[in-house]
Coordinates of C-alpha atoms in Angstrom, one line a residue:
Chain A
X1 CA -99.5 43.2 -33.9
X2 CA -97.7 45.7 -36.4
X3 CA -97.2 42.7 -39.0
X4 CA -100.9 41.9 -38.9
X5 CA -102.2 45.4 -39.5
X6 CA -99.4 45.7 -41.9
X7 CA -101.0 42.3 -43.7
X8 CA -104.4 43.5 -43.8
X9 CA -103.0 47.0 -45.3
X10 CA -101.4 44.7 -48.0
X11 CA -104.3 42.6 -48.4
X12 CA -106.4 45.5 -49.1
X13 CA -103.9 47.5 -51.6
X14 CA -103.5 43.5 -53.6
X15 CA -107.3 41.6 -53.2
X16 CA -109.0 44.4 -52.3
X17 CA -110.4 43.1 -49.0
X18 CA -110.5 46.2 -47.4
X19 CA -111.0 46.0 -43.6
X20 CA -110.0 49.3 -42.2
X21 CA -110.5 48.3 -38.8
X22 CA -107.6 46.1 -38.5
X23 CA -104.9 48.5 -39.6
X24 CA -106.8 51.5 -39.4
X25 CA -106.3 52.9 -35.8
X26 CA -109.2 55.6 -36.1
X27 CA -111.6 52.9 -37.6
X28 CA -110.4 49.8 -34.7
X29 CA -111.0 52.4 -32.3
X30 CA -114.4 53.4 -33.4
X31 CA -115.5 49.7 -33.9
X32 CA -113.6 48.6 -30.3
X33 CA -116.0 51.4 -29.0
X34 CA -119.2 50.1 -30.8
X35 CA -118.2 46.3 -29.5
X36 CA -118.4 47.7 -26.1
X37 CA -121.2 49.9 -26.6
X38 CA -123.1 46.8 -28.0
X39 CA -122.0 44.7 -24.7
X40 CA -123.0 47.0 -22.5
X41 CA -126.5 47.9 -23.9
X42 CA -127.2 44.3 -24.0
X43 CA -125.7 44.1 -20.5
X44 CA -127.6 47.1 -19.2
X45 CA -131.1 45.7 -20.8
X46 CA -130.6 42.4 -20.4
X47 CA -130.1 43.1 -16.4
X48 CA -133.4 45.4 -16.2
X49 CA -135.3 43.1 -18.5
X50 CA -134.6 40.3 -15.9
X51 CA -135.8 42.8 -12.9
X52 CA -139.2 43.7 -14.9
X53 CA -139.5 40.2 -14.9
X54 CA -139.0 39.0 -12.1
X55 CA -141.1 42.0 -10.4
X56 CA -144.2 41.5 -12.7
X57 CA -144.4 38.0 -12.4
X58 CA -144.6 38.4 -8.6
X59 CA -147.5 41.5 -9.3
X60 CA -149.1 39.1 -11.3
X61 CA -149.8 37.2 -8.8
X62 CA -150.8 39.1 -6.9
X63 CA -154.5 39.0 -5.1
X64 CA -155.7 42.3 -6.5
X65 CA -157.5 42.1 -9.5
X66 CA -156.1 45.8 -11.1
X67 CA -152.8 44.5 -10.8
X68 CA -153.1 42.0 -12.8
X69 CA -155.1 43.3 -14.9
X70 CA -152.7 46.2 -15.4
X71 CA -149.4 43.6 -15.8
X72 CA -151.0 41.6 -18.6
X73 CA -152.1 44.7 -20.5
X74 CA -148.8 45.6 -20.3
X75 CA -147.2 42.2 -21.6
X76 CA -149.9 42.2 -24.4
X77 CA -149.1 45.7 -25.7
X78 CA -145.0 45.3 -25.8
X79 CA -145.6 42.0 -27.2
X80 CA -147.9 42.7 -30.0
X81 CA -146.2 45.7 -31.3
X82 CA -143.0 45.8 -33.3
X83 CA -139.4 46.8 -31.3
X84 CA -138.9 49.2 -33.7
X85 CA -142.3 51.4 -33.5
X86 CA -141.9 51.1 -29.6
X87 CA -138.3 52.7 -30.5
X88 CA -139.7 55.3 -32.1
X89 CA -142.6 55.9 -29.7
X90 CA -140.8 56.5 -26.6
X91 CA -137.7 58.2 -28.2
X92 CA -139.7 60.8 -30.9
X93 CA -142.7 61.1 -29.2
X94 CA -142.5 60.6 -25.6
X95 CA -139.1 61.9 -25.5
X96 CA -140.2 65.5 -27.3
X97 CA -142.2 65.8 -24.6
X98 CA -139.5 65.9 -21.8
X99 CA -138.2 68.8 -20.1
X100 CA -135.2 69.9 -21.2
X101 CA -132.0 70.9 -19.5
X102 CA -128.9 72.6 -19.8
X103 CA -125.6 70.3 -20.3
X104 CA -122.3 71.5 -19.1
X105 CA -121.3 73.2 -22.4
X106 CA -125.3 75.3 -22.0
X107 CA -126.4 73.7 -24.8
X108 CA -130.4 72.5 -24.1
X109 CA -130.9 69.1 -24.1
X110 CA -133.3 66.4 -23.3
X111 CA -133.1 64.4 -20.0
X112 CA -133.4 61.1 -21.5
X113 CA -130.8 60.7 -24.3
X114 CA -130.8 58.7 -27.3
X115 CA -129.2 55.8 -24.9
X116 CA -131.3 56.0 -22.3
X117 CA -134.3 55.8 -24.6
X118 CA -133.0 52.9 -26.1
X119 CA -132.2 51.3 -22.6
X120 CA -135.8 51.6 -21.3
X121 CA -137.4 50.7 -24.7
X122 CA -135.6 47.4 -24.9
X123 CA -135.9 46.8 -21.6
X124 CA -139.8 47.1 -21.5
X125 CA -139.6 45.1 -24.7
X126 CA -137.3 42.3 -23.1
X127 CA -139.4 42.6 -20.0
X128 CA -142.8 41.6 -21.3
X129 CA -141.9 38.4 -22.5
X130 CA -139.5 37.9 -19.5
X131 CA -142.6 38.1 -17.1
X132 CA -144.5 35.5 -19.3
X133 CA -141.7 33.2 -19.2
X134 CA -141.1 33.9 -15.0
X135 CA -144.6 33.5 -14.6
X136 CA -144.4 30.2 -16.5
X137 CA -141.7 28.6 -14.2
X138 CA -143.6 30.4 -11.3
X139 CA -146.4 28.3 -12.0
X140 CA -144.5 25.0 -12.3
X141 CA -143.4 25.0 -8.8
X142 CA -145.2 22.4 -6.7
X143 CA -148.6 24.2 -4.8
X144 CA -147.2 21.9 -1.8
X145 CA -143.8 23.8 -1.8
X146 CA -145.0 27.0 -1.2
X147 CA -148.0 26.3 1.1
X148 CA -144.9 24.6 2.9
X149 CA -142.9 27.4 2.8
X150 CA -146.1 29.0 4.2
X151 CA -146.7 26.8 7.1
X152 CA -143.2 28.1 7.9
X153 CA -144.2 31.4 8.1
X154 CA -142.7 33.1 5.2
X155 CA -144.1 35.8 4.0
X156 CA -145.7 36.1 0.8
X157 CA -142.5 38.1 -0.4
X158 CA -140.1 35.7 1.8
X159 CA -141.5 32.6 0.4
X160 CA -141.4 34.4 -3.4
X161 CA -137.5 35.3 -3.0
X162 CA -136.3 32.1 -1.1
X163 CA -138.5 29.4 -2.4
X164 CA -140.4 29.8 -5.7
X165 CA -138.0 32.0 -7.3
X166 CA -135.1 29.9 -7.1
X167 CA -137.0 26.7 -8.5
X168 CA -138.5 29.0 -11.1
X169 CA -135.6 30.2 -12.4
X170 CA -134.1 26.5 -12.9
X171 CA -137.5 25.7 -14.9
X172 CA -137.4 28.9 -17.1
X173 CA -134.1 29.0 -18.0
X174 CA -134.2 27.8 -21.6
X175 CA -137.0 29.5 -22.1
X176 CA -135.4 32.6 -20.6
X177 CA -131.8 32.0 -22.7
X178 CA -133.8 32.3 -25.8
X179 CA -135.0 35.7 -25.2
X180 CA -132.0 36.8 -23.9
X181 CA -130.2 35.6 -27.2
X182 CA -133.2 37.6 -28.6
X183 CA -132.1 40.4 -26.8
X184 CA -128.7 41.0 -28.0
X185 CA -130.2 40.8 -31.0
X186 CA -132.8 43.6 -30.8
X187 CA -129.9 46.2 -29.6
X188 CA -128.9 46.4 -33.0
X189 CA -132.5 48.3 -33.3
X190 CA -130.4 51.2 -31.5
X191 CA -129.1 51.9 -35.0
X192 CA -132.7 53.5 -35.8
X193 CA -131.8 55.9 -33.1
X194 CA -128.5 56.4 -33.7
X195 CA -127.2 55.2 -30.4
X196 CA -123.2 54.4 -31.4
X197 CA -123.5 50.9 -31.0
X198 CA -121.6 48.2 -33.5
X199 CA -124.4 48.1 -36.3
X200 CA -124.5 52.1 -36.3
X201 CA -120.2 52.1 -35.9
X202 CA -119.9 49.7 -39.1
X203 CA -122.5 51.8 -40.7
X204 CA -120.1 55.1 -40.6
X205 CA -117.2 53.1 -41.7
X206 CA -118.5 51.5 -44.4
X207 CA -119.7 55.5 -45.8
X208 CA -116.0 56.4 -44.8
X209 CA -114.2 53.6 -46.4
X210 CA -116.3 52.4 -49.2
X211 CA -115.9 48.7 -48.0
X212 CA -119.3 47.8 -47.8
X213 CA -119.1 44.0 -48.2
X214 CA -116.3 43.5 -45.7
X215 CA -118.0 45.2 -42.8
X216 CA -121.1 43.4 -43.9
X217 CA -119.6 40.2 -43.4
X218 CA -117.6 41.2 -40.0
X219 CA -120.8 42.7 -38.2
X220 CA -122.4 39.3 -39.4
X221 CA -119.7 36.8 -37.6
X222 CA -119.5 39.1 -35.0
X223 CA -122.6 39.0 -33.7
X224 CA -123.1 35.3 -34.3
X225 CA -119.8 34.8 -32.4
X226 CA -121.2 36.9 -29.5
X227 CA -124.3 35.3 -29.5
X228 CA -122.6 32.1 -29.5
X229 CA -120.4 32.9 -26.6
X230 CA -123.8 33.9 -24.8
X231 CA -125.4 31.2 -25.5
X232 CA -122.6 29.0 -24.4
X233 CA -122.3 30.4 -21.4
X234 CA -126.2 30.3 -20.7
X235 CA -126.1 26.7 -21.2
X236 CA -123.0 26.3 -19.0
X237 CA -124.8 27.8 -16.4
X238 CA -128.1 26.1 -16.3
X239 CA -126.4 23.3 -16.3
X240 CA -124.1 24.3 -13.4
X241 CA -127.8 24.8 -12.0
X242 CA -129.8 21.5 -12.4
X243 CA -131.5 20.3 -9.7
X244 CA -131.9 16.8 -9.9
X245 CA -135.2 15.7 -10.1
X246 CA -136.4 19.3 -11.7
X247 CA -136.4 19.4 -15.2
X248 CA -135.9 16.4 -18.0
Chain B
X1 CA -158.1 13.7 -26.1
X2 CA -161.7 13.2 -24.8
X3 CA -164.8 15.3 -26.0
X4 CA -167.4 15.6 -23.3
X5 CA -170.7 15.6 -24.7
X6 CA -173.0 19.2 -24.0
X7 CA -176.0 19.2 -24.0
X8 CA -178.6 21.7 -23.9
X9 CA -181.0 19.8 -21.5
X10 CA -180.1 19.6 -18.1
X11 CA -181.8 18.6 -14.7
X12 CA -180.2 21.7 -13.1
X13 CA -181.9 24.3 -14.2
X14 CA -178.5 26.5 -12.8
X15 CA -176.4 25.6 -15.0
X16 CA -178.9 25.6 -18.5
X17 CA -177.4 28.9 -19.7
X18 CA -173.8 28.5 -19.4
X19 CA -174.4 24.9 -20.8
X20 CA -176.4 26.2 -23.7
X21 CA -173.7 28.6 -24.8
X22 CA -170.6 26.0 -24.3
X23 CA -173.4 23.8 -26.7
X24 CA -173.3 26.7 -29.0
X25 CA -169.5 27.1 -29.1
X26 CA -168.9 23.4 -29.2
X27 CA -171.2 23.2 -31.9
X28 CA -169.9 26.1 -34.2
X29 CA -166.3 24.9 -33.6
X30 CA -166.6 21.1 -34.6
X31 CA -168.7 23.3 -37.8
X32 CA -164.7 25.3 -38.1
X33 CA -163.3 22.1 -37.2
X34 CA -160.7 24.3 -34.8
X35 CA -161.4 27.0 -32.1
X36 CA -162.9 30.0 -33.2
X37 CA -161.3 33.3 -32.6
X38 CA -163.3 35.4 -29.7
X39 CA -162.5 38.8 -28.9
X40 CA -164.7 39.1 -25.9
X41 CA -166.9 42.4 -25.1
X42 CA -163.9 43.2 -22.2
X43 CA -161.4 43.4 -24.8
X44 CA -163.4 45.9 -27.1
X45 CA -164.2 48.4 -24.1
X46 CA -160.5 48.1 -23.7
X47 CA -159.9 49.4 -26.8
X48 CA -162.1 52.1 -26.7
X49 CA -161.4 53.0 -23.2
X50 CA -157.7 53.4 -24.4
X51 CA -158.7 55.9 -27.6
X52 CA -161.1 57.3 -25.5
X53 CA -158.0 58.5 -22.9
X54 CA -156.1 59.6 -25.9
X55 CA -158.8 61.2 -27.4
X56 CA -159.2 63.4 -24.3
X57 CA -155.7 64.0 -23.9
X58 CA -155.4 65.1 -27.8
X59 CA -158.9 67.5 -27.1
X60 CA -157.1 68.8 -23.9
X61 CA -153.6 69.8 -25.6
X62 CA -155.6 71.0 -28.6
X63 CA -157.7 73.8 -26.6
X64 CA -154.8 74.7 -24.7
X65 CA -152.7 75.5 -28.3
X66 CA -155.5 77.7 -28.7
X67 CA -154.5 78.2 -32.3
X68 CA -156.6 77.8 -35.3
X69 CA -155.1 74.4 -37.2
X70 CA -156.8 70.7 -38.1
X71 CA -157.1 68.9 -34.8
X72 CA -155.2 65.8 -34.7
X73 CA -157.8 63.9 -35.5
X74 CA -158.6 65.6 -38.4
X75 CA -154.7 65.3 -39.3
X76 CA -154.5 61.6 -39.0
X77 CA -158.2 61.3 -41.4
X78 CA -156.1 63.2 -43.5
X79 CA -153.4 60.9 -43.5
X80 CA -155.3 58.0 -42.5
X81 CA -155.1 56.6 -46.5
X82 CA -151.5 56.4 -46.6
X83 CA -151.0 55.1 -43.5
X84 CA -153.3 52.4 -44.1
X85 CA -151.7 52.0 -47.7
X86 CA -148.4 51.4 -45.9
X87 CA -149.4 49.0 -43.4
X88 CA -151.2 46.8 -46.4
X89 CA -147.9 47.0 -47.5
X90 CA -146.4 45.7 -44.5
X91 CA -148.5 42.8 -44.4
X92 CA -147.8 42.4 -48.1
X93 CA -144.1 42.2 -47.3
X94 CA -144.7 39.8 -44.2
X95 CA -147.3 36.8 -46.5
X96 CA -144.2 36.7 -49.6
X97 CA -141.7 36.9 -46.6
X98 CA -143.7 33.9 -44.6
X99 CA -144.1 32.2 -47.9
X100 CA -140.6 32.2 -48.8
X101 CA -139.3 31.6 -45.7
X102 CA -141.6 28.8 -45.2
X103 CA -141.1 26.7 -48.3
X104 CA -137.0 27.2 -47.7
X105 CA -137.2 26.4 -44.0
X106 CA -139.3 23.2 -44.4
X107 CA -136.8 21.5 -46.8
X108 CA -133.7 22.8 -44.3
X109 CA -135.9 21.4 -41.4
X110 CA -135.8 17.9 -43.4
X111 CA -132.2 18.2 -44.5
X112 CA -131.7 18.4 -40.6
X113 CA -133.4 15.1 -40.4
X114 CA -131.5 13.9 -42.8
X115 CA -129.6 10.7 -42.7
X116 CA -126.5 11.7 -45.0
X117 CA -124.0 13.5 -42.4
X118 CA -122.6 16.4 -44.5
X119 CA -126.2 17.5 -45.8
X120 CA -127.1 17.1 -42.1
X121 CA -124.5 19.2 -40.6
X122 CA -124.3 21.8 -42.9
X123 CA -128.1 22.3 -43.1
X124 CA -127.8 22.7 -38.9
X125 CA -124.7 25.1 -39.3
X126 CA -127.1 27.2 -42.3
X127 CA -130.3 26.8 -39.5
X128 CA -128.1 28.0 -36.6
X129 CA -126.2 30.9 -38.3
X130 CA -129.4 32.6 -39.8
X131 CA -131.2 32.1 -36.2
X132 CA -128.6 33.6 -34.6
X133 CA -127.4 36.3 -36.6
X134 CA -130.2 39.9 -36.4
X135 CA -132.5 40.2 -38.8
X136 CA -131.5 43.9 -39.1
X137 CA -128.1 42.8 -40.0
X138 CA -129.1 40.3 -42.4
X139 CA -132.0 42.8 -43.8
X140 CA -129.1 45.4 -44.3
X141 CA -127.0 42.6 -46.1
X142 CA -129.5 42.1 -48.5
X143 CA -130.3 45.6 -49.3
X144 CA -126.5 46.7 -50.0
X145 CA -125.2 43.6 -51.6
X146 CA -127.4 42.7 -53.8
X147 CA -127.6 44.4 -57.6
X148 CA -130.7 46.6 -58.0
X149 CA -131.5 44.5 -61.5
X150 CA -130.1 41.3 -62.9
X151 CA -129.4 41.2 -66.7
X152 CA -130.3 37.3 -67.9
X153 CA -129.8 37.3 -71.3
X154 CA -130.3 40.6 -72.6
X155 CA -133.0 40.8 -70.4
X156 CA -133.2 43.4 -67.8
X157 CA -135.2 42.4 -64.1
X158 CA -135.2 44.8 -61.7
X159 CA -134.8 44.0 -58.5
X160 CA -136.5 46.5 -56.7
X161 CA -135.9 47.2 -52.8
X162 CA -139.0 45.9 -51.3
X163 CA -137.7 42.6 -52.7
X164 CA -134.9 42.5 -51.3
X165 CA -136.4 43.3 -48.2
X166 CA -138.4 40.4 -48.6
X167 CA -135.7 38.2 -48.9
X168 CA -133.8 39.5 -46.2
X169 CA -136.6 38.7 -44.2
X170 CA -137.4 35.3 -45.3
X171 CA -133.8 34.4 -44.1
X172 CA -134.2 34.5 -40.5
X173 CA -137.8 33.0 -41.2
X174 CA -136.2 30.3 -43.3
X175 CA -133.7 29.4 -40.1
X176 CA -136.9 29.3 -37.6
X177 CA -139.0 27.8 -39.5
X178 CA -136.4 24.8 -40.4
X179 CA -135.8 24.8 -36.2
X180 CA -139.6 24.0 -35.9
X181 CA -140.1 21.6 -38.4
X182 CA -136.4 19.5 -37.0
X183 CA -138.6 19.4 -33.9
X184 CA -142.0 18.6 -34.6
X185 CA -140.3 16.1 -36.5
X186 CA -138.4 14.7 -34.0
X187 CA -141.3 15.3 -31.6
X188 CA -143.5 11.9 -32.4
X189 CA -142.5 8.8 -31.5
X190 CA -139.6 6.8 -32.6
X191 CA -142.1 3.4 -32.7
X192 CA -143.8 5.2 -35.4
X193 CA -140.6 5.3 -37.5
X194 CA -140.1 1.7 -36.6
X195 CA -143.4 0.4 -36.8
X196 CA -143.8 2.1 -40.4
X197 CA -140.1 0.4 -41.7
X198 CA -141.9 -2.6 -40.2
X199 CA -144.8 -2.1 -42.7
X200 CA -141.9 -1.6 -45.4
X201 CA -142.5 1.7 -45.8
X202 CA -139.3 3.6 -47.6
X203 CA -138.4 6.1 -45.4
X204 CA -139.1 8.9 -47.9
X205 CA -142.9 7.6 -47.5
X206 CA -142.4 7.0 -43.9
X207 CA -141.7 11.2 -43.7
X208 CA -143.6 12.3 -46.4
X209 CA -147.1 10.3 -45.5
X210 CA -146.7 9.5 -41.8
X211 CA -144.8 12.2 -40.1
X212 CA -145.2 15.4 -41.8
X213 CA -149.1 15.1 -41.4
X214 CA -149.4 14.5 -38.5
X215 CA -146.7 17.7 -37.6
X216 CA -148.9 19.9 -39.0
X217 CA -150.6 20.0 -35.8
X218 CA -147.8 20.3 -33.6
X219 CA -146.1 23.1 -36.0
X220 CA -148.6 25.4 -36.5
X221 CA -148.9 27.2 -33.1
X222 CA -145.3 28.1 -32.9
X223 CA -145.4 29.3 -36.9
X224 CA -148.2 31.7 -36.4
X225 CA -146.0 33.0 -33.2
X226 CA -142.9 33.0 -36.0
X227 CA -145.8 35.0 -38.5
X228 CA -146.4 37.7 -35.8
X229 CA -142.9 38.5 -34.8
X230 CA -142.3 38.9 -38.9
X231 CA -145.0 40.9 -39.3
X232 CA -143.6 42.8 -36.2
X233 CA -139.9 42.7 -37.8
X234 CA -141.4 44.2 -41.3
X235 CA -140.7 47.8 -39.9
X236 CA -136.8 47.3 -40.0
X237 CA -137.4 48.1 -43.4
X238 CA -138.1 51.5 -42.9
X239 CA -134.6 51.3 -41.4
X240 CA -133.0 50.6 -45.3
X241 CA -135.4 52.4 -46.8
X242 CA -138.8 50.7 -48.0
X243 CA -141.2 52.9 -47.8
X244 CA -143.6 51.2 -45.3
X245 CA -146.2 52.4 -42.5
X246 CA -142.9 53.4 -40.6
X247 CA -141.2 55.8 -43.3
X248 CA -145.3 57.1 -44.6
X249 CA -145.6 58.0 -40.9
X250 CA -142.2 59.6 -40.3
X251 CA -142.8 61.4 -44.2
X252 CA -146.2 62.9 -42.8
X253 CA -144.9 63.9 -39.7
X254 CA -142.4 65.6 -41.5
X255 CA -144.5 67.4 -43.7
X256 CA -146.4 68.8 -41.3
X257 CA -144.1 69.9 -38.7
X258 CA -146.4 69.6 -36.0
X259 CA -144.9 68.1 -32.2
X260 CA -148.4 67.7 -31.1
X261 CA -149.0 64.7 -33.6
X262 CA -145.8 63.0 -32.8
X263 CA -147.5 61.0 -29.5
X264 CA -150.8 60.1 -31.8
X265 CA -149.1 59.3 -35.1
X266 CA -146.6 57.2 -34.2
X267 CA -149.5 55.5 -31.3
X268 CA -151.4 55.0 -34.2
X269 CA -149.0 52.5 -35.8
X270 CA -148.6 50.8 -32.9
X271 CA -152.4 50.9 -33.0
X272 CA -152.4 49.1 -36.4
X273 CA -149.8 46.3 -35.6
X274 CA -151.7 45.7 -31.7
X275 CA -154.9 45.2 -33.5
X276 CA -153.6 43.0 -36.4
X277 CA -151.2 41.2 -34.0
X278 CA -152.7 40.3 -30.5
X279 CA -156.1 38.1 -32.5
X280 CA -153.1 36.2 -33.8
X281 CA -151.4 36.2 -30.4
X282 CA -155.0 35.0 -28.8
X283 CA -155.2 32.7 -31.6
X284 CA -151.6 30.7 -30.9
X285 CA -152.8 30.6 -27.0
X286 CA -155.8 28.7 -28.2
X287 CA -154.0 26.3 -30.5
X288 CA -151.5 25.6 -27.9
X289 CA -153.9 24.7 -25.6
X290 CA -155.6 22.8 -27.7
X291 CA -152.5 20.4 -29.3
X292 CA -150.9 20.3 -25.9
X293 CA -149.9 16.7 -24.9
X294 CA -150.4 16.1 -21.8

């Protein structure tokens, strides 16, 4: 471990290829941090992106007209309006309208942090299209199934979390793996509000460091190589979950 | 696809109205030759219900301040120019992006197609690395690595930001754009491709004159989908800098210090992208519909 950070050093004094966060310990631990902070994020939004999903495709089909209504106004809105302004919105002007509490060291602060603002945005934003593509699967189950499921007397929820849902999912898995992927990517909009997540962590060090270029090309391969790892792992699992006779 | 006949006289008196109208709309699209765009009455009343709400909401925190400045309407008419100036901008930036993007993407969607291996391969590994890499990233490795002029032969170009942000964006358009066209093409029919060698067509003429046309079709929904989410991902250049609707805003909101127009300015923008985005939105659904094979 000490001869490799001891290369890069050397590296950096001979070519010039400066990457700090290899033999740096201040700048690896930064950029470990922002890995994680990037993981978990995605993790966090990615999980409450599925939930809004999977809950406003079942409200959207629902029998009351409002409901509906209300759902697809809300899918058209987070659709058609850039990530970044939505951002922007909810943390500069919604959150300047929250209450404000003391934190342990009585300094004033909002209740909904930077993070937290960024967790809701994305996940709203993630959400949207997650109900169009639930809703799409949802409507690819056979009628007969669930008026089966019926005649067994599920309930509408029973029949919803038993039935449809798990044939749905297997239908709108590709579709869902490509927003996900779109997902990760959209954390990096975090930067805007300075959550401390890899894009905003390679930011600092390049000021720090001066090595522009380098942490250019790192942040690049490392978020193709953890979009890659998702999306190998995506496929892995919808294959795991083919049903034969459902799908291609 | 089979086109049922309308027309306007009917032996059920019932049904003359709706039939008359679906005459009417059949009759003006076959004049468009593609479905018209409608934004129906319920959307409009929508719309104004929603700046109606906010309307109120502004009148009832204005009274309440009690103190004697513009309203907030009166601030955004004042600002209205700029904002407007910065969102023709944005647009601006998304058409040379789209352009770009296009042209560069359709010959990578070909190379993919392409029967040499290497020029195959490496034109998926290019398509697949721009797709999955963020376009803030790549719009942020634009802006900082490339010069801010070029010097060809005594000659100085600059290069100024917004072009580079152009570029930056055309990349990830460039990767999508070569994913759709790879599979429109691969989309129709191998008989086709047989049937035209069959004819001795070259294959150059076989793609060119037989398969590209008739992708058109088949590409242009998910393209306009592709031309809203850039026009959507032309904000990140606020991020590095541009100075779009998202840094005018953020520069007026600044100037005037107010936290009263922070909820209607930066609504507004979203405003502007909604009303320039969902027609496009509505627009795609229709196409879709239309092209789908069933």
């Amino acid at each position: 471990m000490l001869e490799i950070s001891e290369w890069f050093r050397v590296l950096a004094e001979t070519s010039g290829i400066n990457l700090t966060i290899v033999y740096d310990a201040y700048d690896r631990e930064r950029m470990v941090r922002g890995f994680f902070n990037t993981i978990l994020l995605s993790g966090i939004c990615l999980v409450l992106s599925i939930v809004i999903g999977v809950v406003g495709a079942w409200l959207q089909g629902s029998s009351l007209k409002w409901t509906r209504r209300i759902v697809s106004g809300y899918i058209q809105l987070f659709r058609n309006t850039p990530p970044l302004v939505q951002m922007y919105f909810f943390f500069f002007a919604l959150g300047a309208l929250m209450p404000r509490m003391q934190n342990e060291w009585g300094i004033m602060e909002p209740i909904l942090s930077n993070w937290h603002w960024a967790i809701i945005s994305l996940s709203f934003f993630a959400g949207a299209f997650n109900v169009e593509i639930f809703r799409s699967g949802i409507e690819a189950v056979p009628k007969a199934t669930v008026e089966a499921a019926k005649s067994l007397g599920y309930t509408r929820l029973q029949a919803y979390r038993h039935v449809v849902l798990p044939l749905a999912l297997r239908v709108c898995l590709p579709a869902l793996n490509n927003n996900l992927v779109n997902l990760v990517k959209t954390t990096t909009l975090a930067y805007a509000i300075a959550v401390p997540e890899m894009l905003y962590v390679a930011n600092q060090i390049w000021s720090d460091s001066l090595n522009v270029p380098e942490m250019m090309t790192f942040l690049l391969f490392a978020y193709v190589g953890l979009l890659a790892l998702l999306v190998w792992v995506m496929n892995r699992w919808e294959r795991s979950l083919r049903l034969p006779g459902f799908g291609s | 696809m089979s086109r049922t006949r309308l027309e306007g006289t009917t032996d059920l008196p019932v049904l003359m109205p709706a039939a008359d109208r679906l005459a009417a709309r059949a009759q003006a699209e076959r004049h468009l030759g593609g479905p018209a765009l409608r934004l129906s009455l319920l959307h409009g009343c929508a719309l104004a219900l929603l700046i109606a709400v906010w309307a109120g909401a502004v009148w009832a925190q204005d009274t309440v301040a009690g103190e004697v400045r513009p309203g907030v309407f009166a601030a955004l008419w004042q600002w209205l120019p700029v904002l407007l100036g910065g969102f023709v901008f944005n647009v601006g930036i998304s058409i040379m992006a789209m352009g770009i993007g296009t042209v560069t993407g359709t010959a990578l969607g070909i190379l993919q197609v392409s029967k040499i291996r290497p020029l195959r391969s490496s034109s998926w590994l290019v398509t697949q690395f721009f797709r999955n890499a963020p376009w803030l990233v790549l719009l942020f490795y634009c802006m900082f690595l490339m010069p801010f002029e070029f010097t060809v032969l005594g000659v100085t170009i600059p290069f100024p930001d917004w072009v580079k942000a152009v570029i930056g964006l055309a990349l990830p358009v460039m990767a999508n754009v070569s994913e759709i066209v790879r599979g429109a093409i691969q989309s129709i029919p191998s008989g086709q491709w047989e049937a035209a060698r069959s004819l001795a067509f070259s294959r150059r003429q076989i793609l060119f004159e037989i398969i590209l046309p008739q992708c058109v079709k088949r590409m242009l929904p998910p393209w306009m989908n592709l031309y809203a989410i850039l026009t959507m991902a032309t904000v990140l250049a606020s991020v590095v800098g541009v100075s779009e609707v998202m840094t005018l805003t953020q520069r007026a909101l600044a100037a005037e210090s107010r936290t009263d127009l922070l909820v209607p300015f930066y609504g507004f923008v979203m405003l502007l992208f909604f009303v320039y985005c969902y027609p496009i939105a509505r627009y795609t659904q229709k196409l879709e519909l239309r092209y789908a094979v069933k």
